[in-house]
Short mmCIF file of C-alpha atoms and ligand atoms in Angstrom, two decimals:
data_model
loop_
_atom_site.label_atom_id
_atom_site.label_comp_id
_atom_site.label_asym_id
_atom_site.label_seq_id
_atom_site.Cartn_x
_atom_site.Cartn_y
_atom_site.Cartn_z
CA MET T 1 -37.06 -14.20 -0.17
CA SER T 2 -37.39 -13.82 -3.69
CA ARG T 3 -36.57 -16.54 -6.14
CA TRP T 4 -33.71 -14.54 -7.72
CA TYR T 5 -31.80 -14.19 -4.39
CA PHE T 6 -31.04 -17.76 -4.10
CA THR T 7 -27.80 -17.74 -6.58
CA GLU T 8 -26.47 -14.68 -4.81
CA LEU T 9 -27.06 -16.33 -1.33
CA ARG T 10 -25.25 -19.33 -2.10
CA GLN T 11 -22.39 -17.21 -3.30
CA ALA T 12 -22.40 -15.14 -0.23
CA VAL T 13 -22.22 -18.39 1.89
CA ARG T 14 -19.55 -19.23 -0.55
CA ASN T 15 -17.59 -16.31 0.68
CA LEU T 16 -17.07 -18.08 4.23
CA TRP T 17 -14.94 -20.69 2.93
CA THR T 18 -13.21 -20.05 -0.48
CA PRO T 19 -10.82 -22.27 -2.09
CA GLN T 20 -7.53 -21.01 -2.87
CA PRO T 21 -6.95 -17.60 -4.81
CA HIS T 22 -7.27 -18.14 -8.58
CA TYR T 23 -4.88 -15.56 -10.10
CA THR T 24 -1.97 -14.54 -7.78
CA GLU T 25 1.16 -12.57 -7.63
CA SER T 26 3.36 -15.37 -9.84
CA GLU T 27 0.97 -14.97 -12.52
CA TYR T 28 0.64 -11.15 -12.79
CA PRO T 29 2.57 -9.70 -15.49
CA ASP T 30 5.73 -7.04 -15.17
CA LEU T 31 4.25 -3.50 -14.53
CA THR T 32 7.25 -1.63 -15.08
CA SER T 33 6.32 1.98 -16.45
CA LYS T 34 2.28 1.38 -15.76
CA THR T 35 0.41 3.71 -13.43
CA PHE T 36 -2.54 2.83 -11.79
CA VAL T 37 -4.79 4.67 -9.47
CA ILE T 38 -6.39 3.26 -6.51
CA THR T 39 -8.90 5.02 -4.00
CA GLY T 40 -8.36 4.04 -0.28
CA GLY T 41 -5.28 2.43 -1.06
CA HIS T 42 -3.60 3.05 2.24
CA SER T 43 -5.94 0.59 4.37
CA GLY T 44 -7.29 -2.99 4.14
CA VAL T 45 -7.81 -4.33 0.76
CA GLY T 46 -6.76 -1.32 -1.02
CA LEU T 47 -3.28 -1.33 0.87
CA ALA T 48 -2.80 -5.12 0.04
CA ALA T 49 -3.70 -4.33 -3.85
CA THR T 50 -1.25 -1.41 -3.55
CA GLN T 51 1.64 -3.12 -2.29
CA LEU T 52 1.18 -6.14 -4.85
CA LEU T 53 0.98 -3.77 -7.78
CA ILE T 54 4.26 -1.91 -6.46
CA ASP T 55 6.22 -5.29 -6.23
CA LYS T 56 5.57 -5.75 -9.87
CA GLY T 57 6.97 -2.41 -10.90
CA ALA T 58 3.93 -0.27 -10.76
CA LYS T 59 3.73 3.50 -9.88
CA VAL T 60 0.60 3.48 -7.89
CA VAL T 61 -1.45 6.96 -7.04
CA LEU T 62 -3.33 6.75 -3.95
CA VAL T 63 -6.69 8.76 -3.44
CA GLY T 64 -7.41 9.31 0.16
CA ARG T 65 -8.75 11.88 2.75
CA SER T 66 -5.48 12.75 4.25
CA ARG T 67 -1.90 12.26 3.47
CA GLU T 68 -0.96 13.07 7.06
CA GLN T 69 -3.13 10.41 8.46
CA ALA T 70 -1.78 7.93 6.07
CA LYS T 71 1.88 9.05 6.59
CA HIS T 72 2.56 5.87 8.78
CA VAL T 73 1.53 3.64 5.87
CA LEU T 74 3.02 5.62 3.07
CA ASP T 75 6.48 5.80 4.95
CA GLU T 76 6.45 1.85 4.44
CA LEU T 77 6.25 1.78 0.83
CA PRO T 78 9.40 1.98 -1.33
CA GLU T 79 10.27 5.88 -2.33
CA GLY T 80 9.39 6.66 -5.55
CA THR T 81 6.70 4.02 -6.19
CA TYR T 82 3.52 5.86 -5.15
CA ASP T 83 1.96 9.34 -4.97
CA PHE T 84 -0.96 10.26 -3.15
CA ALA T 85 -3.70 12.71 -4.16
CA GLU T 86 -6.04 14.15 -1.21
CA ALA T 87 -9.64 14.08 -1.87
CA ASP T 88 -12.75 13.28 0.57
CA LEU T 89 -15.06 11.05 -1.55
CA ALA T 90 -17.68 12.31 0.81
CA ASP T 91 -17.22 15.83 -0.49
CA LEU T 92 -17.64 16.59 -4.08
CA SER T 93 -15.94 19.85 -3.67
CA THR T 94 -12.58 18.25 -2.91
CA ILE T 95 -12.54 16.04 -5.83
CA ARG T 96 -11.71 18.11 -8.68
CA SER T 97 -8.21 19.25 -7.61
CA ALA T 98 -7.19 15.78 -6.95
CA GLY T 99 -8.28 14.59 -10.26
CA ASP T 100 -6.69 17.24 -11.93
CA TYR T 101 -3.42 16.79 -10.35
CA ILE T 102 -3.62 13.22 -11.08
CA VAL T 103 -3.92 13.79 -14.82
CA ASN T 104 -1.66 16.43 -15.21
CA GLN T 105 0.90 14.37 -13.35
CA TYR T 106 0.19 10.93 -14.96
CA PRO T 107 -1.16 11.67 -18.67
CA GLU T 108 -1.23 7.68 -18.87
CA ILE T 109 -3.48 5.70 -16.57
CA HIS T 110 -3.45 1.51 -17.22
CA GLY T 111 -6.22 1.11 -14.67
CA VAL T 112 -8.23 2.44 -11.69
CA ILE T 113 -9.73 0.46 -8.77
CA LEU T 114 -12.44 2.57 -7.02
CA ASN T 115 -11.84 0.78 -3.65
CA ALA T 116 -12.52 3.25 -1.10
CA GLY T 117 -15.73 2.58 0.86
CA ILE T 118 -17.46 3.37 4.16
CA ALA T 119 -19.86 0.82 5.40
CA PHE T 120 -22.57 0.76 8.29
CA LYS T 121 -22.27 4.10 8.90
CA PRO T 122 -25.38 5.50 10.79
CA TYR T 123 -27.64 7.80 8.75
CA SER T 124 -25.96 11.20 7.87
CA LEU T 125 -25.71 13.44 4.88
CA THR T 126 -22.63 14.79 2.89
CA PRO T 127 -22.31 18.20 2.29
CA GLN T 128 -24.09 17.99 -0.58
CA GLY T 129 -26.84 16.18 0.73
CA HIS T 130 -26.36 12.70 -0.20
CA GLU T 131 -26.95 9.98 2.25
CA TYR T 132 -23.49 9.57 3.52
CA GLN T 133 -22.16 6.01 1.96
CA TRP T 134 -24.18 6.70 -1.34
CA GLY T 135 -22.42 9.84 -1.56
CA THR T 136 -19.09 8.50 -0.54
CA ASN T 137 -18.93 5.21 -2.54
CA VAL T 138 -21.06 5.95 -5.37
CA VAL T 139 -21.50 9.85 -6.36
CA GLY T 140 -17.74 10.45 -4.85
CA HIS T 141 -16.17 7.87 -7.22
CA HIS T 142 -18.44 9.05 -10.32
CA ALA T 143 -16.84 12.85 -9.92
CA LEU T 144 -13.35 11.23 -9.56
CA MET T 145 -13.84 9.26 -12.67
CA LYS T 146 -15.14 12.41 -14.76
CA CYS T 147 -11.75 13.68 -14.10
CA LEU T 148 -9.74 10.77 -14.89
CA ASP T 149 -11.82 9.59 -17.96
CA PRO T 150 -9.94 11.24 -20.82
CA ALA T 151 -6.58 10.05 -19.59
CA VAL T 152 -8.07 6.37 -19.10
CA ILE T 153 -9.52 6.44 -22.62
CA LYS T 154 -6.32 7.92 -24.15
CA THR T 155 -4.10 5.06 -22.63
CA ALA T 156 -6.37 2.39 -23.68
CA HIS T 157 -6.53 3.48 -27.22
CA SER T 158 -2.89 3.15 -27.37
CA SER T 159 -2.86 0.09 -25.02
CA ALA T 160 -3.43 -3.83 -25.87
CA PRO T 161 -6.94 -4.45 -26.29
CA GLY T 162 -8.78 -5.16 -22.92
CA SER T 163 -5.48 -4.22 -20.83
CA VAL T 164 -6.93 -0.84 -19.63
CA ARG T 165 -9.35 -1.51 -16.67
CA ILE T 166 -11.91 0.10 -14.10
CA VAL T 167 -12.78 -1.81 -11.03
CA TRP T 168 -15.60 -1.00 -9.11
CA VAL T 169 -15.56 -2.56 -5.61
CA SER T 170 -18.88 -3.81 -4.62
CA SER T 171 -19.77 -6.44 -1.90
CA SER T 172 -21.81 -9.54 -1.20
CA ALA T 173 -24.06 -7.05 0.61
CA VAL T 174 -25.76 -6.38 -2.60
CA ILE T 175 -28.15 -9.27 -1.46
CA ILE T 176 -29.30 -7.04 1.56
CA SER T 177 -31.50 -4.18 0.15
CA ASN T 178 -35.01 -4.87 -0.17
CA VAL T 179 -35.79 -2.61 -3.16
CA PRO T 180 -36.55 -4.19 -6.55
CA GLY T 181 -33.61 -3.36 -8.73
CA GLY T 182 -31.45 -2.71 -5.23
CA ILE T 183 -31.84 1.30 -5.68
CA ASN T 184 -34.46 3.53 -3.86
CA PHE T 185 -35.20 5.84 -7.03
CA ASP T 186 -38.12 7.45 -5.31
CA ASP T 187 -35.84 8.75 -2.16
CA MET T 188 -32.22 7.89 -2.73
CA SER T 189 -30.84 9.50 0.16
CA TYR T 190 -33.67 8.10 2.38
CA LYS T 191 -34.71 11.43 3.42
CA GLU T 192 -38.16 10.55 4.29
CA SER T 193 -37.56 7.54 6.28
CA GLN T 194 -34.23 5.68 7.44
CA PRO T 195 -33.75 2.34 6.95
CA SER T 196 -30.41 0.36 8.57
CA ALA T 197 -27.17 1.23 8.13
CA LEU T 198 -26.53 -2.14 6.52
CA GLN T 199 -29.64 -1.68 3.79
CA LEU T 200 -27.79 1.85 2.89
CA TYR T 201 -24.49 0.17 2.55
CA SER T 202 -26.02 -2.49 0.20
CA GLN T 203 -27.74 0.30 -1.85
CA SER T 204 -24.33 1.85 -2.34
CA LYS T 205 -22.63 -1.45 -3.27
CA ILE T 206 -25.52 -1.84 -5.83
CA GLY T 207 -24.83 1.54 -6.80
CA ASN T 208 -21.32 0.61 -7.74
CA ALA T 209 -22.29 -2.83 -9.39
CA TYR T 210 -24.52 -0.33 -11.71
CA GLN T 211 -21.61 2.18 -12.33
CA ALA T 212 -19.44 -0.53 -13.70
CA TYR T 213 -22.01 -1.51 -16.28
CA LEU T 214 -23.00 2.33 -16.95
CA TRP T 215 -19.32 3.90 -17.33
CA SER T 216 -18.89 1.34 -20.22
CA LYS T 217 -22.34 2.13 -21.89
CA ASN T 218 -21.79 6.08 -21.62
CA HIS T 219 -18.44 5.72 -23.17
CA PRO T 220 -18.89 3.62 -26.05
CA ASP T 221 -15.61 2.64 -28.04
CA SER T 222 -13.52 3.51 -24.90
CA GLY T 223 -11.43 0.34 -25.31
CA VAL T 224 -11.65 0.14 -21.41
CA VAL T 225 -12.84 -2.74 -19.66
CA SER T 226 -15.38 -1.75 -16.76
CA VAL T 227 -16.04 -4.48 -14.06
CA SER T 228 -17.57 -4.81 -10.48
CA VAL T 229 -16.14 -7.10 -7.85
CA ASP T 230 -17.17 -8.52 -4.43
CA PRO T 231 -13.95 -8.83 -2.93
CA GLY T 232 -14.63 -11.08 -0.24
CA ASN T 233 -15.05 -11.40 3.48
CA LEU T 234 -12.04 -9.68 4.50
CA LYS T 235 -10.12 -8.38 7.74
CA SER T 236 -9.81 -4.71 7.51
CA ASN T 237 -10.73 -1.44 8.86
CA ILE T 238 -14.38 -1.59 7.60
CA GLY T 239 -16.19 -2.50 10.60
CA ARG T 240 -15.18 1.01 12.25
CA HIS T 241 -18.64 1.93 12.50
CA THR T 242 -19.74 -1.43 13.92
CA PRO T 243 -19.80 -2.02 17.79
CA LYS T 244 -16.23 -3.95 18.70
CA THR T 245 -17.89 -7.16 20.08
CA MET T 246 -19.67 -7.93 16.67
CA THR T 247 -16.47 -7.09 14.93
CA ARG T 248 -14.67 -9.53 17.14
CA ALA T 249 -17.46 -12.20 16.82
CA PHE T 250 -17.26 -12.38 13.00
CA GLU T 251 -13.59 -11.95 12.56
CA TYR T 252 -12.94 -15.85 12.69
CA LEU T 253 -15.06 -15.69 9.35
CA LEU T 254 -12.72 -13.41 7.64
CA TYR T 255 -9.65 -13.86 5.53
CA PRO T 256 -6.98 -11.67 5.18
CA SER T 257 -7.15 -8.46 3.44
CA LYS T 258 -4.53 -9.82 0.63
CA TYR T 259 -7.23 -12.11 -0.62
CA GLY T 260 -9.58 -9.50 -0.94
CA ALA T 261 -6.72 -7.78 -3.01
CA TYR T 262 -6.38 -10.75 -5.11
CA THR T 263 -10.05 -10.64 -6.14
CA GLU T 264 -9.35 -7.09 -7.39
CA LEU T 265 -6.01 -7.73 -8.98
CA ALA T 266 -7.50 -10.58 -10.84
CA ALA T 267 -10.31 -8.15 -12.17
CA LEU T 268 -7.54 -5.51 -13.07
CA LEU T 269 -5.05 -7.79 -14.69
CA ALA T 270 -6.25 -11.26 -15.43
CA PRO T 271 -6.54 -12.42 -19.01
CA GLY T 272 -10.17 -13.22 -20.03
CA VAL T 273 -11.92 -10.72 -18.12
CA GLU T 274 -14.40 -8.88 -19.95
CA ASP T 275 -16.42 -5.88 -19.84
CA GLY T 276 -19.49 -5.89 -17.33
CA ASP T 277 -18.15 -9.06 -15.86
CA HIS T 278 -18.75 -9.45 -12.08
CA LEU T 279 -15.85 -11.08 -10.15
CA ILE T 280 -16.09 -13.01 -6.81
CA PRO T 281 -13.54 -14.42 -4.36
CA TRP T 282 -10.79 -14.97 -5.16
CA GLY T 283 -10.92 -13.89 -8.79
CA LEU T 284 -13.50 -15.78 -10.34
CA LYS T 285 -16.46 -14.64 -12.48
CA GLY T 286 -19.69 -14.82 -10.37
CA HIS T 287 -23.32 -13.77 -10.57
CA LEU T 288 -24.72 -10.55 -9.99
CA ARG T 289 -28.04 -10.22 -8.47
CA ASN T 290 -30.57 -10.95 -11.23
CA ASP T 291 -32.75 -7.73 -10.77
CA VAL T 292 -29.40 -5.40 -10.02
CA ASP T 293 -28.19 -6.56 -13.29
CA GLU T 294 -31.49 -6.08 -15.23
CA GLY T 295 -31.84 -2.61 -13.63
CA ARG T 296 -28.42 -1.52 -14.60
CA ARG T 297 -29.42 -2.65 -18.13
CA GLY T 298 -32.42 -0.92 -18.35
CA ASP T 299 -34.42 2.19 -17.57
CA LYS T 300 -33.10 2.41 -14.03
CA GLY T 301 -29.65 2.52 -15.38
CA GLU T 302 -30.16 5.20 -17.67
CA GLU T 303 -32.06 7.07 -14.75
CA LEU T 304 -29.07 6.70 -12.39
CA TRP T 305 -26.61 8.04 -14.86
CA LYS T 306 -28.74 11.14 -15.50
CA ILE T 307 -28.78 11.59 -11.71
CA LEU T 308 -25.14 11.19 -11.31
CA GLU T 309 -24.16 13.55 -14.07
CA GLU T 310 -26.66 15.94 -12.64
CA ASN T 311 -24.99 15.52 -9.34
CA VAL T 312 -21.41 16.25 -10.21
CA LYS T 313 -22.75 19.45 -12.69
CA GLN T 314 -23.80 20.89 -9.52
CA VAL T 315 -20.46 21.37 -7.98
CA GLY T 316 -19.24 22.47 -11.51
CA MET T 317 -18.03 19.44 -13.16
N1 NAP Y 401 -13.77 -5.83 4.16
C1 NAP Y 401 -14.88 -6.70 3.76
O1 NAP Y 401 -15.10 -7.77 4.11
C2 NAP Y 401 -15.55 -6.15 2.54
C3 NAP Y 401 -16.53 -6.93 2.06
C4 NAP Y 401 -17.16 -6.44 1.02
C5 NAP Y 401 -16.52 -5.37 0.48
N2 NAP Y 401 -15.52 -4.59 0.80
C6 NAP Y 401 -15.29 -3.60 -0.05
O2 NAP Y 401 -13.92 -3.17 -0.04
C7 NAP Y 401 -13.49 -2.18 -0.08
C8 NAP Y 401 -12.23 -1.88 0.70
O3 NAP Y 401 -12.60 -1.97 2.16
P1 NAP Y 401 -11.75 -2.44 3.12
O4 NAP Y 401 -12.35 -3.72 3.75
O5 NAP Y 401 -10.24 -2.53 2.69
O6 NAP Y 401 -12.00 -1.10 4.29
P2 NAP Y 401 -10.89 -0.19 5.14
O7 NAP Y 401 -9.71 -0.55 5.33
O8 NAP Y 401 -11.79 0.46 5.82
O9 NAP Y 401 -10.41 0.72 3.66
C9 NAP Y 401 -11.37 1.68 3.26
C10 NAP Y 401 -10.82 2.86 2.42
O10 NAP Y 401 -11.57 3.64 2.16
C11 NAP Y 401 -11.14 5.00 2.63
N3 NAP Y 401 -12.40 6.02 2.44
C12 NAP Y 401 -13.50 5.97 3.48
N4 NAP Y 401 -14.00 6.97 3.16
C13 NAP Y 401 -13.59 7.83 2.35
C14 NAP Y 401 -13.56 9.10 1.83
N5 NAP Y 401 -14.84 9.95 2.29
N6 NAP Y 401 -12.78 9.51 1.06
C15 NAP Y 401 -11.77 8.73 0.42
N7 NAP Y 401 -11.37 7.75 1.02
C16 NAP Y 401 -12.31 6.83 1.96
C17 NAP Y 401 -10.57 4.89 3.98
O11 NAP Y 401 -9.93 5.93 4.14
P3 NAP Y 401 -9.48 6.72 5.58
O12 NAP Y 401 -8.44 5.97 6.19
O13 NAP Y 401 -9.39 8.09 5.39
O14 NAP Y 401 -10.57 6.17 6.22
C18 NAP Y 401 -9.79 3.62 3.60
O15 NAP Y 401 -8.62 3.63 3.02
C19 NAP Y 401 -14.65 -0.96 0.32
O16 NAP Y 401 -15.31 -0.49 -1.06
C20 NAP Y 401 -15.74 -2.24 0.91
O17 NAP Y 401 -16.98 -1.64 0.90
C21 NAP Y 401 -14.89 -5.17 2.08
#
């Protein structure tokens, strides 16, 4: 294992036993008249974050594949506190209409949590030909942000400095990718030879950490704080593509999904969070794998941004 992985490894082990949450609901500000967008806000960590935001008076716009399938969850949320925009992040052709709906209905957006994610899915391609986990977790979120950018930036310009934020949900799985810099630029969708689903998940979560930095780099003077988070090891539906025996074996190592929401909401709301930070459980500033951090700040980052822009241009965005 390379020298630079040791801090990350220590951090990943720390996730198995993490002290009390750092920043919780008693410290959140009143969020009345604020609007937040959260992808995958009807399940697991995203649902816990949605509930915490609603409890503080916020309006939450959830982005998800199917309102019908989320209905049983949405029915439990207080009426008038949420909205739902349908988009399948794996299919870029579905994202524009959701994005347009959101910015037309909510011209002010005070924060975005790019929380939706698919993990450990066996190799397959999205309709646009991206490896599925990469296409969903990275390219889909890039496309959604293209729609939300103007509203988020406009809101930041009329809000308290540093208060409007974008949170890109990464993972301690960034440690897994064995590619220097974390992303296989030679064959990003691994069309030549397919690695494990875990390697592919890792690459996508590294992609999210790149995006946190690159978004700000490519929107200078936006006034928006863009950060990545490793939410922790959490009970949720993320294991849907793993064998049940494995999910059960690991369950005792997992924390309630609300703890992951504490990490996401510390990134979204806590004082002192700065552009480019990487937060770890439960809301502390952490360390991002060195070669990933160097990659996103250098030529690899430049290259990824160009590729993502090209990807969304191909669907007219
Ligand atoms: N749980 C953990 O231990 C852990 C650890 C590290 C990082 N994370 C990250 O935390 C985030 C939240 O995951 P979770 O643990 O809460 O898992 P989860 O319960 O499975 O929630 C994932 C959410 O993403 C949505 N989603 C998946 N594919 C989508 C698509 N193509 N289009 C739109 N939405 C899609 C799901 O919607 P559907 O209901 O439509 O599938 C669901 O709402 C993910 O980014 C994950 O990578 C989780």
